[in-house]
Amino acid sequence: MIAVNKIALNTMINIHKICQHFSLGEPKGSLVKIASGLTNEVFLLATTEGKFVIKRIDLGSVRARPKREYQYTENLAAKLHSLGIPTVVALAVNQNFILAENHHLILAYPFISGEVLYGPIGPVSEEHAKESGALLGLIHQLNIRYSPESTSFGYSYVIPIQQWHEYIDTAKQQKLSWYIELESKLETFLHWNRIHREADQRLAKNLIYSHGDYFPHNIMWHDNQPILMDWELAGRINAGLEFVLALILFSGFATENQFDRQVVKFFLEGYYATGACLRDDLDDAIWGAIGKAWLNWMAFQAKRSLDKKLSKEERQAASQTVITFYYNLESLLARIPLMKSLLNT
């Protein structure tokens, strides 16, 4: 949670209320925005007690989870921290991590010195690949099958085929650019979704609690040691899916020309050294990863391209994302035999 592209905040967030609720001391200035995502904004706050990171989650966002699940995800992060996993843990008041305010949730974290060194699709350095593989392996070896809460929680990344047909039919009527560009390829695309759905049904029989968003940009580095942050997508997930997706992302395999075979070697070395291993069918794990990171995201963008509440520019950007991700996935699938050969050596 490092300050990048700092932007002075002009918002109605009640800083004094946050400080009082979480016992942060007195504020020494305004909040400073340091990051933002689809569902949240992240700020740096200096007080008389030190520095803190404040996250505000918009419950009205289309990608937001139910309010109670943010309590669950932070509780899971705290549990893993207590078991030796280096994580950023939110501050709690009477075991409650959340401050609710005007359709938003507020979370407060201690400021940790470190740096996010990579974007979401790598590649990372060989040294960091080994550390990242080991960290994921340690989480998987904990084999947490039951939630710290009484209720299970997690995401389904499967998009029903009927829903895709609705998007396609509407895009055809509106003559959207992604439909025009991909019309001849849509049967192939729907076939990919069917393969993912079938793989997901098998993967769903073997779920653990884990981070759920194990991307290079969600790891902060301090003295060359990883600290895992941003647990918003945490919950039940298939370990094989998470492992294969991490391997694709950390090695740069998702890029056109930055793939580093040595990073694969070091990531696997770190992961296997913990005793962790792939316990599911490799093809199922690959398609689970594709569904989570590509097909699901394309569905989200297709839906945005049809949303008349958005600006023309936002809808056009969503259409272009669908096109870009299709060709990226097509290229990725052509290289999957190489990834499988590296995993089998």
Short mmCIF file of C-alpha atoms in Angstrom, two decimals:
data_model
loop_
_atom_site.label_atom_id
_atom_site.label_comp_id
_atom_site.label_asym_id
_atom_site.label_seq_id
_atom_site.Cartn_x
_atom_site.Cartn_y
_atom_site.Cartn_z
CA MET A 1 0.00 0.00 0.00
CA ILE A 2 2.62 2.46 -1.14
CA ALA A 3 1.97 6.01 -2.21
CA VAL A 4 2.04 6.36 -5.98
CA ASN A 5 0.57 9.19 -8.02
CA LYS A 6 -0.54 11.02 -4.91
CA ILE A 7 -3.70 13.04 -5.39
CA ALA A 8 -5.10 15.48 -2.85
CA LEU A 9 -8.53 14.31 -1.76
CA ASN A 10 -11.69 16.34 -2.22
CA THR A 11 -14.33 14.20 -0.58
CA MET A 12 -16.79 14.05 2.27
CA ILE A 13 -15.01 11.29 4.20
CA ASN A 14 -15.21 12.12 7.90
CA ILE A 15 -11.56 11.91 8.93
CA HIS A 16 -12.23 12.71 12.58
CA LYS A 17 -14.87 9.98 12.80
CA ILE A 18 -12.42 7.46 11.33
CA CYS A 19 -9.66 8.50 13.71
CA GLN A 20 -11.96 8.30 16.71
CA HIS A 21 -13.45 4.94 15.74
CA PHE A 22 -10.12 3.22 15.11
CA SER A 23 -8.19 5.16 17.82
CA LEU A 24 -5.73 6.58 15.30
CA GLY A 25 -4.95 9.81 17.14
CA GLU A 26 -5.57 13.28 15.73
CA PRO A 27 -5.27 13.86 11.96
CA LYS A 28 -2.31 15.99 10.91
CA GLY A 29 -3.65 16.83 7.46
CA SER A 30 -5.96 15.71 4.69
CA LEU A 31 -6.29 12.24 3.30
CA VAL A 32 -4.12 11.65 0.24
CA LYS A 33 -5.31 9.22 -2.42
CA ILE A 34 -2.66 6.65 -3.29
CA ALA A 35 -4.65 4.06 -5.27
CA SER A 36 -8.09 3.19 -6.59
CA GLY A 37 -9.83 0.18 -8.06
CA LEU A 38 -13.22 -0.94 -9.31
CA THR A 39 -14.72 -1.06 -5.83
CA ASN A 40 -12.43 1.02 -3.65
CA GLU A 41 -10.22 4.02 -3.06
CA VAL A 42 -7.12 3.90 -0.87
CA PHE A 43 -5.72 6.85 1.06
CA LEU A 44 -2.75 7.67 3.23
CA LEU A 45 -3.47 9.40 6.54
CA ALA A 46 -0.93 10.95 8.88
CA THR A 47 -1.96 11.40 12.51
CA THR A 48 -0.37 12.14 15.85
CA GLU A 49 0.00 8.35 16.29
CA GLY A 50 1.76 7.70 12.97
CA LYS A 51 0.75 6.80 9.43
CA PHE A 52 -2.24 4.71 8.42
CA VAL A 53 -3.80 3.45 5.22
CA ILE A 54 -7.53 4.00 4.82
CA LYS A 55 -9.58 2.00 2.34
CA ARG A 56 -13.07 3.09 1.33
CA ILE A 57 -15.22 0.45 -0.40
CA ASP A 58 -18.21 1.51 -2.48
CA LEU A 59 -21.02 -0.96 -1.81
CA GLY A 60 -22.84 0.41 -4.87
CA SER A 61 -20.13 -0.82 -7.22
CA VAL A 62 -21.22 -3.63 -9.52
CA ARG A 63 -18.19 -5.68 -8.39
CA ALA A 64 -18.72 -5.11 -4.66
CA ARG A 65 -19.36 -8.04 -2.33
CA PRO A 66 -22.11 -8.16 0.31
CA LYS A 67 -21.12 -6.07 3.33
CA ARG A 68 -20.72 -9.03 5.69
CA GLU A 69 -18.16 -10.71 3.41
CA TYR A 70 -15.64 -7.90 3.88
CA GLN A 71 -15.65 -8.74 7.57
CA TYR A 72 -15.09 -12.38 6.60
CA THR A 73 -12.19 -11.63 4.23
CA GLU A 74 -10.37 -9.48 6.77
CA ASN A 75 -10.93 -12.10 9.45
CA LEU A 76 -9.41 -14.69 7.11
CA ALA A 77 -6.38 -12.43 6.53
CA ALA A 78 -5.97 -12.05 10.29
CA LYS A 79 -6.22 -15.83 10.79
CA LEU A 80 -3.55 -16.48 8.17
CA HIS A 81 -1.34 -13.80 9.72
CA SER A 82 -1.65 -15.59 13.06
CA LEU A 83 -0.49 -18.77 11.31
CA GLY A 84 2.67 -17.12 10.02
CA ILE A 85 1.59 -15.80 6.62
CA PRO A 86 2.94 -12.25 6.05
CA THR A 87 -0.21 -10.24 5.39
CA VAL A 88 -1.48 -6.71 5.84
CA VAL A 89 -4.11 -6.98 8.58
CA ALA A 90 -6.83 -4.39 9.11
CA LEU A 91 -7.32 -2.75 12.50
CA ALA A 92 -10.24 -4.14 14.46
CA VAL A 93 -12.53 -2.63 17.08
CA ASN A 94 -14.13 -5.33 19.23
CA GLN A 95 -13.23 -7.87 16.51
CA ASN A 96 -15.02 -5.76 13.88
CA PHE A 97 -12.87 -4.50 11.01
CA ILE A 98 -15.52 -2.35 9.34
CA LEU A 99 -16.83 1.17 9.85
CA ALA A 100 -20.00 1.68 7.78
CA GLU A 101 -20.61 5.17 6.43
CA ASN A 102 -23.05 6.35 3.74
CA HIS A 103 -23.18 3.23 1.54
CA HIS A 104 -19.44 2.83 1.97
CA LEU A 105 -17.26 0.67 4.19
CA ILE A 106 -14.14 2.06 5.83
CA LEU A 107 -11.16 -0.12 6.70
CA ALA A 108 -8.00 1.10 8.44
CA TYR A 109 -4.55 -0.49 8.23
CA PRO A 110 -1.21 0.28 9.83
CA PHE A 111 1.20 1.80 7.33
CA ILE A 112 3.87 -0.71 6.35
CA SER A 113 7.04 0.41 4.65
CA GLY A 114 7.46 -1.42 1.38
CA GLU A 115 6.88 -1.18 -2.33
CA VAL A 116 4.69 -2.77 -4.98
CA LEU A 117 7.24 -3.57 -7.66
CA TYR A 118 5.15 -5.20 -10.38
CA GLY A 119 2.01 -4.81 -12.42
CA PRO A 120 -0.68 -7.48 -12.57
CA ILE A 121 0.85 -9.69 -15.28
CA GLY A 122 4.58 -9.79 -14.53
CA PRO A 123 7.14 -11.06 -15.09
CA VAL A 124 8.75 -10.75 -11.67
CA SER A 125 12.42 -11.30 -10.89
CA GLU A 126 13.73 -14.84 -10.36
CA GLU A 127 14.33 -14.17 -6.66
CA HIS A 128 10.85 -12.78 -6.16
CA ALA A 129 9.34 -15.63 -8.18
CA LYS A 130 10.78 -18.13 -5.72
CA GLU A 131 9.55 -16.13 -2.72
CA SER A 132 6.11 -15.67 -4.29
CA GLY A 133 5.80 -19.37 -5.09
CA ALA A 134 6.80 -20.26 -1.54
CA LEU A 135 4.27 -17.85 -0.05
CA LEU A 136 1.43 -19.31 -2.10
CA GLY A 137 2.58 -22.82 -1.23
CA LEU A 138 2.52 -22.02 2.48
CA ILE A 139 -1.06 -20.78 2.20
CA HIS A 140 -2.14 -23.88 0.30
CA GLN A 141 -0.37 -26.18 2.75
CA LEU A 142 -2.46 -24.73 5.58
CA ASN A 143 -5.37 -26.38 3.74
CA ILE A 144 -8.02 -24.26 5.44
CA ARG A 145 -11.32 -25.94 4.56
CA TYR A 146 -13.61 -24.12 6.95
CA SER A 147 -14.25 -20.42 7.27
CA PRO A 148 -13.31 -18.60 10.48
CA GLU A 149 -16.97 -17.52 10.21
CA SER A 150 -19.95 -19.83 10.43
CA THR A 151 -20.86 -19.07 6.81
CA SER A 152 -18.81 -20.08 3.77
CA PHE A 153 -17.89 -17.37 1.28
CA GLY A 154 -16.25 -17.11 -2.10
CA TYR A 155 -16.79 -16.22 -5.74
CA SER A 156 -18.16 -18.14 -8.69
CA TYR A 157 -16.42 -17.11 -11.90
CA VAL A 158 -18.68 -19.10 -14.22
CA ILE A 159 -20.80 -17.04 -16.60
CA PRO A 160 -23.96 -18.92 -17.70
CA ILE A 161 -24.04 -19.53 -21.46
CA GLN A 162 -27.54 -18.03 -21.60
CA GLN A 163 -26.18 -14.82 -20.15
CA TRP A 164 -23.53 -14.69 -22.88
CA HIS A 165 -26.22 -15.23 -25.53
CA GLU A 166 -28.12 -12.25 -24.10
CA TYR A 167 -25.02 -10.06 -24.25
CA ILE A 168 -24.29 -11.19 -27.82
CA ASP A 169 -27.87 -10.66 -29.04
CA THR A 170 -28.03 -7.18 -27.53
CA ALA A 171 -24.59 -6.26 -28.88
CA LYS A 172 -25.73 -7.42 -32.32
CA GLN A 173 -28.85 -5.24 -32.15
CA GLN A 174 -26.80 -2.24 -31.06
CA LYS A 175 -24.05 -2.99 -33.61
CA LEU A 176 -21.35 -2.74 -30.97
CA SER A 177 -17.75 -2.88 -32.09
CA TRP A 178 -16.92 -6.03 -30.14
CA TYR A 179 -19.75 -7.94 -31.82
CA ILE A 180 -18.77 -6.72 -35.29
CA GLU A 181 -15.10 -7.58 -34.69
CA LEU A 182 -15.67 -10.99 -33.11
CA GLU A 183 -18.85 -12.20 -34.85
CA SER A 184 -17.11 -15.00 -36.73
CA LYS A 185 -15.31 -16.12 -33.56
CA LEU A 186 -18.21 -16.21 -31.12
CA GLU A 187 -18.92 -19.94 -31.47
CA THR A 188 -15.32 -20.66 -30.53
CA PHE A 189 -15.62 -18.24 -27.64
CA LEU A 190 -18.80 -19.90 -26.36
CA HIS A 191 -17.04 -23.26 -26.64
CA TRP A 192 -14.29 -21.94 -24.36
CA ASN A 193 -16.94 -20.94 -21.83
CA ARG A 194 -18.47 -24.43 -21.92
CA ILE A 195 -15.08 -26.02 -21.30
CA HIS A 196 -14.55 -23.66 -18.36
CA ARG A 197 -17.95 -24.46 -16.88
CA GLU A 198 -17.28 -28.20 -17.02
CA ALA A 199 -13.81 -27.78 -15.51
CA ASP A 200 -15.22 -25.57 -12.76
CA GLN A 201 -17.72 -28.25 -11.75
CA ARG A 202 -14.84 -30.63 -11.10
CA LEU A 203 -12.63 -28.04 -9.42
CA ALA A 204 -15.48 -27.03 -7.10
CA LYS A 205 -15.22 -30.40 -5.36
CA ASN A 206 -11.86 -29.42 -3.87
CA LEU A 207 -11.86 -25.92 -2.39
CA ILE A 208 -9.80 -24.21 0.29
CA TYR A 209 -9.79 -20.72 1.76
CA SER A 210 -7.14 -18.54 0.19
CA HIS A 211 -6.32 -15.04 -1.06
CA GLY A 212 -8.27 -15.41 -4.29
CA ASP A 213 -6.46 -12.59 -6.11
CA TYR A 214 -2.84 -13.74 -6.04
CA PHE A 215 -1.46 -11.29 -8.60
CA PRO A 216 2.02 -9.67 -8.61
CA HIS A 217 0.53 -6.25 -7.86
CA ASN A 218 -1.03 -7.53 -4.63
CA ILE A 219 2.34 -8.29 -3.09
CA MET A 220 4.35 -5.58 -1.38
CA TRP A 221 8.10 -6.07 -0.93
CA HIS A 222 10.04 -5.05 2.16
CA ASP A 223 13.72 -6.05 2.45
CA ASN A 224 13.10 -8.51 -0.41
CA GLN A 225 10.38 -10.26 1.60
CA PRO A 226 6.77 -10.47 0.37
CA ILE A 227 3.78 -9.09 2.24
CA LEU A 228 0.40 -10.10 0.82
CA MET A 229 -2.26 -7.38 0.73
CA ASP A 230 -5.74 -6.64 -0.64
CA TRP A 231 -7.92 -9.52 0.53
CA GLU A 232 -11.17 -8.29 -1.04
CA LEU A 233 -11.52 -11.36 -3.28
CA ALA A 234 -10.53 -13.86 -0.60
CA GLY A 235 -12.66 -16.91 0.02
CA ARG A 236 -13.12 -20.47 -1.18
CA ILE A 237 -11.12 -21.26 -4.30
CA ASN A 238 -9.54 -24.29 -5.89
CA ALA A 239 -5.83 -24.36 -5.02
CA GLY A 240 -4.84 -25.76 -8.42
CA LEU A 241 -6.64 -22.92 -10.19
CA GLU A 242 -4.94 -20.33 -7.99
CA PHE A 243 -1.54 -21.99 -8.47
CA VAL A 244 -1.76 -22.16 -12.29
CA LEU A 245 -3.07 -18.61 -12.60
CA ALA A 246 -0.28 -17.32 -10.37
CA LEU A 247 2.29 -19.19 -12.47
CA ILE A 248 0.89 -17.63 -15.66
CA LEU A 249 0.91 -14.15 -14.16
CA PHE A 250 4.19 -14.12 -12.25
CA SER A 251 6.14 -15.56 -15.21
CA GLY A 252 4.81 -13.05 -17.73
CA PHE A 253 3.20 -15.90 -19.68
CA ALA A 254 0.11 -13.72 -20.18
CA THR A 255 2.20 -11.20 -22.14
CA GLU A 256 3.16 -11.45 -25.79
CA ASN A 257 6.92 -11.16 -25.46
CA GLN A 258 8.01 -10.96 -21.81
CA PHE A 259 7.61 -14.60 -20.78
CA ASP A 260 10.56 -15.79 -18.69
CA ARG A 261 11.07 -19.57 -18.43
CA GLN A 262 13.49 -19.14 -15.55
CA VAL A 263 10.78 -17.42 -13.54
CA VAL A 264 8.59 -20.51 -14.01
CA LYS A 265 11.43 -22.65 -12.70
CA PHE A 266 11.98 -20.49 -9.61
CA PHE A 267 8.25 -20.09 -8.87
CA LEU A 268 7.80 -23.87 -9.01
CA GLU A 269 10.89 -24.38 -6.87
CA GLY A 270 9.50 -22.09 -4.17
CA TYR A 271 6.03 -23.61 -4.32
CA TYR A 272 7.14 -27.25 -4.25
CA ALA A 273 9.65 -26.62 -1.45
CA THR A 274 6.72 -26.06 0.93
CA GLY A 275 5.33 -29.51 0.17
CA ALA A 276 2.53 -28.07 -1.93
CA CYS A 277 1.72 -29.65 -5.29
CA LEU A 278 -0.96 -29.66 -7.97
CA ARG A 279 -3.64 -32.07 -6.78
CA ASP A 280 -6.18 -31.44 -9.54
CA ASP A 281 -6.23 -32.22 -13.25
CA LEU A 282 -3.87 -29.78 -14.97
CA ASP A 283 -6.25 -29.02 -17.85
CA ASP A 284 -9.06 -28.29 -15.39
CA ALA A 285 -6.80 -25.96 -13.41
CA ILE A 286 -5.76 -24.15 -16.60
CA TRP A 287 -9.35 -23.64 -17.70
CA GLY A 288 -10.30 -22.55 -14.21
CA ALA A 289 -7.58 -19.90 -14.38
CA ILE A 290 -8.71 -18.81 -17.85
CA GLY A 291 -12.29 -18.52 -16.66
CA LYS A 292 -11.36 -16.46 -13.62
CA ALA A 293 -8.94 -14.01 -15.23
CA TRP A 294 -10.17 -13.79 -18.83
CA LEU A 295 -13.69 -15.05 -19.49
CA ASN A 296 -15.20 -13.54 -16.35
CA TRP A 297 -13.53 -10.19 -17.03
CA MET A 298 -14.76 -10.21 -20.63
CA ALA A 299 -18.30 -10.82 -19.39
CA PHE A 300 -18.01 -7.88 -17.02
CA GLN A 301 -16.79 -5.63 -19.83
CA ALA A 302 -19.46 -6.91 -22.24
CA LYS A 303 -22.09 -5.99 -19.66
CA ARG A 304 -20.53 -2.53 -19.27
CA SER A 305 -20.57 -2.03 -23.04
CA LEU A 306 -24.37 -2.44 -22.92
CA ASP A 307 -24.94 -0.23 -19.87
CA LYS A 308 -26.63 2.97 -21.01
CA LYS A 309 -25.98 4.55 -17.62
CA LEU A 310 -22.32 4.79 -18.60
CA SER A 311 -20.89 7.43 -20.91
CA LYS A 312 -20.29 6.73 -24.58
CA GLU A 313 -16.55 6.75 -23.93
CA GLU A 314 -16.85 4.24 -21.07
CA ARG A 315 -18.95 1.89 -23.19
CA GLN A 316 -16.52 2.14 -26.09
CA ALA A 317 -13.62 1.40 -23.75
CA ALA A 318 -15.48 -1.67 -22.45
CA SER A 319 -16.06 -2.88 -26.01
CA GLN A 320 -12.39 -2.47 -26.83
CA THR A 321 -11.45 -4.43 -23.70
CA VAL A 322 -13.61 -7.35 -24.84
CA ILE A 323 -11.81 -7.35 -28.20
CA THR A 324 -8.35 -7.01 -26.66
CA PHE A 325 -8.94 -9.79 -24.14
CA TYR A 326 -10.28 -12.13 -26.81
CA TYR A 327 -7.13 -11.87 -28.89
CA ASN A 328 -4.94 -12.03 -25.80
CA LEU A 329 -6.70 -15.23 -24.74
CA GLU A 330 -6.46 -16.69 -28.25
CA SER A 331 -2.72 -16.09 -28.15
CA LEU A 332 -2.44 -17.50 -24.63
CA LEU A 333 -4.25 -20.70 -25.56
CA ALA A 334 -1.87 -21.24 -28.47
CA ARG A 335 1.03 -21.19 -25.98
CA ILE A 336 -0.58 -23.40 -23.31
CA PRO A 337 1.22 -26.57 -24.56
CA LEU A 338 4.50 -24.84 -23.71
CA MET A 339 3.30 -24.09 -20.17
CA LYS A 340 2.16 -27.70 -19.74
CA SER A 341 5.52 -29.00 -20.91
CA LEU A 342 7.31 -26.81 -18.36
CA LEU A 343 5.03 -28.07 -15.59
CA ASN A 344 5.65 -31.67 -16.57
CA THR A 345 9.46 -31.44 -16.59
#
